[in-house]
Short mmCIF file of C-alpha atoms in Angstrom, two decimals:
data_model
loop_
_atom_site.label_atom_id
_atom_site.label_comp_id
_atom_site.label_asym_id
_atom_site.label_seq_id
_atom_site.Cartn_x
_atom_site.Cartn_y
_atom_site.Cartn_z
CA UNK A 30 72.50 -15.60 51.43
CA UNK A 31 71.73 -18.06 53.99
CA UNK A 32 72.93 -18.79 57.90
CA UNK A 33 76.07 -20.83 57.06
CA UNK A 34 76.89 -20.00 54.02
CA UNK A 35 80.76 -20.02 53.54
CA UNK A 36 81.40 -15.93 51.69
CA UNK A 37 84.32 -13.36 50.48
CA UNK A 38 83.30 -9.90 50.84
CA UNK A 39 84.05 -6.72 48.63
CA UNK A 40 86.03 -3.72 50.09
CA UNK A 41 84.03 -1.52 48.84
CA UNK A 42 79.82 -1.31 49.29
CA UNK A 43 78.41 0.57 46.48
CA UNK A 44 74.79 2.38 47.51
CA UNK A 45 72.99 1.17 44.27
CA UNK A 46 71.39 4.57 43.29
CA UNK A 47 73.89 7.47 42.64
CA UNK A 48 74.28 7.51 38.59
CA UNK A 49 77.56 5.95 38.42
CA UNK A 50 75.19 2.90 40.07
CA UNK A 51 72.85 2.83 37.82
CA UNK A 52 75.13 2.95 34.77
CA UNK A 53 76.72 0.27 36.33
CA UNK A 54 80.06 1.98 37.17
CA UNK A 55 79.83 0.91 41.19
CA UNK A 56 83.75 1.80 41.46
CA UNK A 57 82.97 5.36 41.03
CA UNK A 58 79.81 5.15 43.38
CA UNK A 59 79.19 8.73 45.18
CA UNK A 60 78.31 7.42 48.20
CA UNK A 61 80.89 4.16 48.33
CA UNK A 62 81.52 2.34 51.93
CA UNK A 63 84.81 0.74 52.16
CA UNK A 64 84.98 -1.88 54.83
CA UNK A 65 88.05 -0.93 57.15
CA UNK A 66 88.04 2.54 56.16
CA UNK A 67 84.58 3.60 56.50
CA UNK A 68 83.56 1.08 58.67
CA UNK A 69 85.70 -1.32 60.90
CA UNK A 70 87.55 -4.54 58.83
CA UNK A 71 87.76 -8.06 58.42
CA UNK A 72 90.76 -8.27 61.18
CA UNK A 73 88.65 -9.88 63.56
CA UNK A 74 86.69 -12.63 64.79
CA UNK A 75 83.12 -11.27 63.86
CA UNK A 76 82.42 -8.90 61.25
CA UNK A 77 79.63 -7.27 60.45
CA UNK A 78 78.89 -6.09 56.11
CA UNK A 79 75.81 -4.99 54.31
CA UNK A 80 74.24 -8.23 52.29
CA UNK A 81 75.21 -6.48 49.10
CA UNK A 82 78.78 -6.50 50.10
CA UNK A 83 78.99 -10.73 50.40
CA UNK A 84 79.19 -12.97 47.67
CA UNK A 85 78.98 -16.68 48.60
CA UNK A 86 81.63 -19.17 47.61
CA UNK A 87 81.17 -21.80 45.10
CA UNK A 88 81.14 -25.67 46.25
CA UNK A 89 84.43 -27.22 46.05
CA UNK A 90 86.70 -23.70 46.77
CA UNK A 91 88.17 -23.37 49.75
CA UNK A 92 88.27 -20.67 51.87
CA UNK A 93 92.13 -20.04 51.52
CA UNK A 94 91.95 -19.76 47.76
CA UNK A 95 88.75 -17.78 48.20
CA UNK A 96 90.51 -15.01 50.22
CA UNK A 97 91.88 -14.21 46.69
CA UNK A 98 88.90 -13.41 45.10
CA UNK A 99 88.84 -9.46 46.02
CA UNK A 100 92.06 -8.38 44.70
CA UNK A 101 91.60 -10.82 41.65
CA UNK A 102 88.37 -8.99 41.20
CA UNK A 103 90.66 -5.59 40.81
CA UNK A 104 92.83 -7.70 39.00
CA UNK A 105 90.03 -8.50 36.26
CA UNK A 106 88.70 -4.95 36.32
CA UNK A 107 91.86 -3.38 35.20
CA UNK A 108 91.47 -6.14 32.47
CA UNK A 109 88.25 -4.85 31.55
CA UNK A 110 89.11 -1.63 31.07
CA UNK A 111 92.22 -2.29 28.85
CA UNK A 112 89.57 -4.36 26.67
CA UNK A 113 90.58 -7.69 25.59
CA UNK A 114 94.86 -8.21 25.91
CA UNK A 115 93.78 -11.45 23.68
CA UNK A 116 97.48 -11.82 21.19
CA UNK A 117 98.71 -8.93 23.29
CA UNK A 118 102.16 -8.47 24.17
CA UNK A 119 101.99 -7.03 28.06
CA UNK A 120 103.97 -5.85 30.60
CA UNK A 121 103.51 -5.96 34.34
CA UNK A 122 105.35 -3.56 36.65
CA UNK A 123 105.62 -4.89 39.89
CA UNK A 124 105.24 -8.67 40.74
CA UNK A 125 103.59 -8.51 44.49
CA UNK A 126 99.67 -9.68 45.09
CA UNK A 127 98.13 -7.71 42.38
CA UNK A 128 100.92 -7.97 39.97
CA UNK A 129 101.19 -11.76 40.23
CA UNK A 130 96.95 -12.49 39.95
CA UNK A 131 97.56 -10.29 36.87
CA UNK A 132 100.13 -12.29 35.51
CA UNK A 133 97.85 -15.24 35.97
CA UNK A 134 94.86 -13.25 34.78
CA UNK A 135 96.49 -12.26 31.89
CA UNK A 136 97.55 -15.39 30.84
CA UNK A 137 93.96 -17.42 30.92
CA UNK A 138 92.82 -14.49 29.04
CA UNK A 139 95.18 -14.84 25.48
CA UNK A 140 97.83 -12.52 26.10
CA UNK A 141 101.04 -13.67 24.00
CA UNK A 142 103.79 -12.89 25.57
CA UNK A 143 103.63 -11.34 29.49
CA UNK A 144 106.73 -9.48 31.21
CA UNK A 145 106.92 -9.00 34.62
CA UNK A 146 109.22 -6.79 36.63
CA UNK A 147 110.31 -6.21 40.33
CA UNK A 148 113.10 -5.52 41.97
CA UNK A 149 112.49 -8.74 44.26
CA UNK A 150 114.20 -11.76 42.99
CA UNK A 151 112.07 -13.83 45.45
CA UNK A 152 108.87 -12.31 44.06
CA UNK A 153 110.03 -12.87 40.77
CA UNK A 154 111.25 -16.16 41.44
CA UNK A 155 107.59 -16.83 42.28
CA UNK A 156 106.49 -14.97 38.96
CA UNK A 157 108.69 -17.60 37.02
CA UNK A 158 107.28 -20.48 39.16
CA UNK A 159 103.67 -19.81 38.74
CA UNK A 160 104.09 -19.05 34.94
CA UNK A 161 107.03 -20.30 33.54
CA UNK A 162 106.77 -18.66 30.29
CA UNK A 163 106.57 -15.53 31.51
CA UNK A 164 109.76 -13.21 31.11
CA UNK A 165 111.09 -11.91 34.66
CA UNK A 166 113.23 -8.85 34.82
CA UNK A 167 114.67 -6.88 37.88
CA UNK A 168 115.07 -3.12 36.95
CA UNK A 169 118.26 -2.44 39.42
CA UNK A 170 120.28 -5.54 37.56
CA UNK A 171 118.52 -5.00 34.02
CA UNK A 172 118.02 -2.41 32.03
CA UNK A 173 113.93 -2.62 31.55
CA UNK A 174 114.17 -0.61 28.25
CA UNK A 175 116.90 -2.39 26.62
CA UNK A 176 115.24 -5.80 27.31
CA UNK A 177 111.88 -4.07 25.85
CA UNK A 178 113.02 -3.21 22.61
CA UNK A 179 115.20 -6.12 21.82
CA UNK A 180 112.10 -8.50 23.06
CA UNK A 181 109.54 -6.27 20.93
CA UNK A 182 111.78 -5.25 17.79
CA UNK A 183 111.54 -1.99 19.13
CA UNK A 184 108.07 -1.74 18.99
CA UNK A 185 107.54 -1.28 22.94
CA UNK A 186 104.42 -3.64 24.39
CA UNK A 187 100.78 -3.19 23.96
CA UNK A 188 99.64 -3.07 27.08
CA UNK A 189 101.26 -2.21 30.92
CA UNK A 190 99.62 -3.05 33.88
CA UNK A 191 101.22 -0.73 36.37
CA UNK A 192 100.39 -2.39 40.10
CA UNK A 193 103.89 -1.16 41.98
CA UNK A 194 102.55 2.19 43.32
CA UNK A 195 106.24 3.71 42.55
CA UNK A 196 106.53 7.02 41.10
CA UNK A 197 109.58 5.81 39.49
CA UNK A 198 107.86 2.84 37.36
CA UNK A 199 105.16 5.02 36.61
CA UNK A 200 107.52 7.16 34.93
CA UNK A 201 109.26 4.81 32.94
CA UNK A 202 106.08 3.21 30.89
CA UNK A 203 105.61 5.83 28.57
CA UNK A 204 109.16 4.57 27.22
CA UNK A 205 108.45 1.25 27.58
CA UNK A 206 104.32 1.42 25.77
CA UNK A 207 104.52 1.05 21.98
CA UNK A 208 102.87 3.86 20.00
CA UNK A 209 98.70 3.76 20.33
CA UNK A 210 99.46 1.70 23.26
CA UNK A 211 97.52 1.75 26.61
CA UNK A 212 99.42 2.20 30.41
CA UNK A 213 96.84 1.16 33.10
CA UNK A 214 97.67 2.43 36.57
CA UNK A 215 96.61 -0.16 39.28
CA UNK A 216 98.95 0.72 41.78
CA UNK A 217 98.59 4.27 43.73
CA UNK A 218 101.90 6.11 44.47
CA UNK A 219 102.15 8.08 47.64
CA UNK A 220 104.19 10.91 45.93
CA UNK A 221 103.03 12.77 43.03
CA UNK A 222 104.30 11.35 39.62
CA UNK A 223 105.74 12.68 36.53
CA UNK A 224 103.62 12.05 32.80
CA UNK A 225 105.31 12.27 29.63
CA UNK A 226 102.73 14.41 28.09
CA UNK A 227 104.70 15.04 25.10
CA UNK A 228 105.48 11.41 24.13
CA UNK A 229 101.59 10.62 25.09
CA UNK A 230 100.67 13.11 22.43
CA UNK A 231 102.94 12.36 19.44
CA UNK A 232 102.41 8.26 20.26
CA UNK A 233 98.98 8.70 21.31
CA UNK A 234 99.11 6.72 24.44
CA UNK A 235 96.16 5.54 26.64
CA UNK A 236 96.30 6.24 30.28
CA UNK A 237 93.69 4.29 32.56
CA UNK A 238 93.58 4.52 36.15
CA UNK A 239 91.84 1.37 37.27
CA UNK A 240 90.25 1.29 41.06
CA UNK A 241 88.68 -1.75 42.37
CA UNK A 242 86.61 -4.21 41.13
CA UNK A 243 82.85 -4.98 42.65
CA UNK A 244 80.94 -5.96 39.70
CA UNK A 245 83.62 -8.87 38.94
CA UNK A 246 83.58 -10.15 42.08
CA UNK A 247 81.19 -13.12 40.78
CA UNK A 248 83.96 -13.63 37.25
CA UNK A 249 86.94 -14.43 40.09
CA UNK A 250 84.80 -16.77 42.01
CA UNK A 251 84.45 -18.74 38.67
CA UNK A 252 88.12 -18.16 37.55
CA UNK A 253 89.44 -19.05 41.51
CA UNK A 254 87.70 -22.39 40.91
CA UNK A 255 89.64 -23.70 37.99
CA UNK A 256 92.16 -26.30 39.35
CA UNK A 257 94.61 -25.76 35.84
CA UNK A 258 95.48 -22.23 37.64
CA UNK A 259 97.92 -22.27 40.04
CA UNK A 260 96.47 -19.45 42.54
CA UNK A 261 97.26 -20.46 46.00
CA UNK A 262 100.88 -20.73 44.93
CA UNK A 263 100.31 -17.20 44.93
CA UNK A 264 100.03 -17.29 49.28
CA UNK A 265 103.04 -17.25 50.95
CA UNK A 266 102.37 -17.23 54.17
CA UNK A 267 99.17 -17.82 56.41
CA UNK A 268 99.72 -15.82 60.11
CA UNK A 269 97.41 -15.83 63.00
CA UNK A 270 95.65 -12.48 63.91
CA UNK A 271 98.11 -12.32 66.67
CA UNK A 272 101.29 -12.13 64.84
CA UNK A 273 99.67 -10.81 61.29
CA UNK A 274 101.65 -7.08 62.89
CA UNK A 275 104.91 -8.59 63.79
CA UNK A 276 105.40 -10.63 60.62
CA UNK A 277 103.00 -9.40 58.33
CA UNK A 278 102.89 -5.94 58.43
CA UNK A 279 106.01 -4.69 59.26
CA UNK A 280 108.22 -7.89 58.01
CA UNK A 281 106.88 -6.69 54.55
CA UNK A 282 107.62 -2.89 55.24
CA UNK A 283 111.23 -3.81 55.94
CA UNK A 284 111.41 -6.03 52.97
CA UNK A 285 108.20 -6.61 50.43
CA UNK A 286 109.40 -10.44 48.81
CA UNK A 287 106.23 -11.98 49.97
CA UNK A 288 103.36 -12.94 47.56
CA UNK A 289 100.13 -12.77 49.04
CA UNK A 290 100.22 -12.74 53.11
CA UNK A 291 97.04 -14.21 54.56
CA UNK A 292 95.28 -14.15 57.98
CA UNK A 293 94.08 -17.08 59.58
CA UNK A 294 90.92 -16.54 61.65
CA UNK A 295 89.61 -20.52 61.58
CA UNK A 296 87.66 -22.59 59.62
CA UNK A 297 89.14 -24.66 56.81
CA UNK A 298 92.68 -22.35 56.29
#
């Protein structure tokens, strides 16, 4: 990395030698640094990372579209770890940031047929818009099950992708997984949830939990760059530091429609 070079850094800063390192599992790194938790964040005008934590962005991206790359690296990582959803039928719960780069994800890698649920119409508006294929349901004016079975024969879907942190959605995919199918939590609830052991025995379901996404931080560099995606649809809004409280923050604690919110500190955004 050179003076000048335009970069996206990683939340978290693996140290390279604990064992989950060295086998390559950096998300479970013993002695992980997260930037803005550990150390202070990106919410200012000069920033300060370890090298290891920067990853330089390829000619021809810009820096708006680039701001994606760290929760599309998550994104991918959850992919990973549900191995290939290639002729997969998936479901997505929750259609905010993550949920919609997995939609997107998802798609470019092969799945057949993606769901996506929230109980935003705007976000799921926005679901329709970037992928219009996709199927869109909102679980207080559908019921999520019913639409499941009659769209799967009554099979239930390969694959979920849980990213809406809600105890409540958590609860509901061991109904909504087909038998041998896999539920990958993305999202972290505040509350403690509720698991179905009993129907995760007799159907033997796979449960993931899926936390960040270092080592693919180079993959959604690559993927960020291909024009036939539409990711920057997925930003919303662009704020300046100075009002990234007033409507960022707490307009999406009030009500969460918004896709991805970014900050503006200069350059090219």
């Amino acid at each position: 990395v050179r003076l000048g070079d335009r970069v996206v850094c990683s939340s978290i800063v693996p140290c390279g030698s604990c064992s989950y390192c060295l086998n390559g599992r950096t998300e479970l790194c013993e002695n992980a640094m997260m930037i803005g938790i550990s150390v202070d964040g990106g919410m200012a005008d000069l920033v300060k990372v370890p090298e290891k934590a920067i990853f330089t962005i390829p000619e021809g991206l810009d820096l708006l579209t680039a701001s994606l790359a760290e929760p599309l690296a998550i994104v991918l990582h959850s992919i990973n770890i549900a191995s290939s959803p290639l002729g997969k039928t998936v479901l997505v719960q929750g259609a905010g940031p993550i949920g919609l780069l997995e939609e997107l994800a998802l798609n470019h890698a092969g799945a057949s047929k993606i769901m996506i649920t929230d109980i935003s119409s705007r976000r799921l508006s926005l679901a329709k818009d970037l992928l219009p294929s996709v199927d869109i349901v909102n679980p207080i004016s559908d019921n999520v099950f019913s639409y499941i079975e009659r769209i799967t024969n009554g099979n239930g879907v390969d694959l979920i992708f849980d990213t809406t942190g809600s105890s409540k959605a958590i609860e509901s995919d061991f109904t909504l997984v087909k038998r041998g199918g896999k539920i990958i939590i993305v999202g972290i609830p505040e509350e403690i949830s509720g698991a179905d052991f009993f129907t995760t025995v007799l159907n033997e379901i796979s449960i993931y939990g899926s936390y960040e996404g270092y080592n693919e931080m180079p993959t959604a560099l690559t993927l960020l760059s291909n024009p036939e995606i539409p990711w920057r649809k997925i930003i919303t809004s662009v704020l300046t530091i100075d009002s990234a409280v007033r409507d960022g923050f707490m307009k999406l604690l009030r009500e969460p429609a918004e896709g991805k919110v970014s900050v503006s500190l200069g350059g090219d955004i």
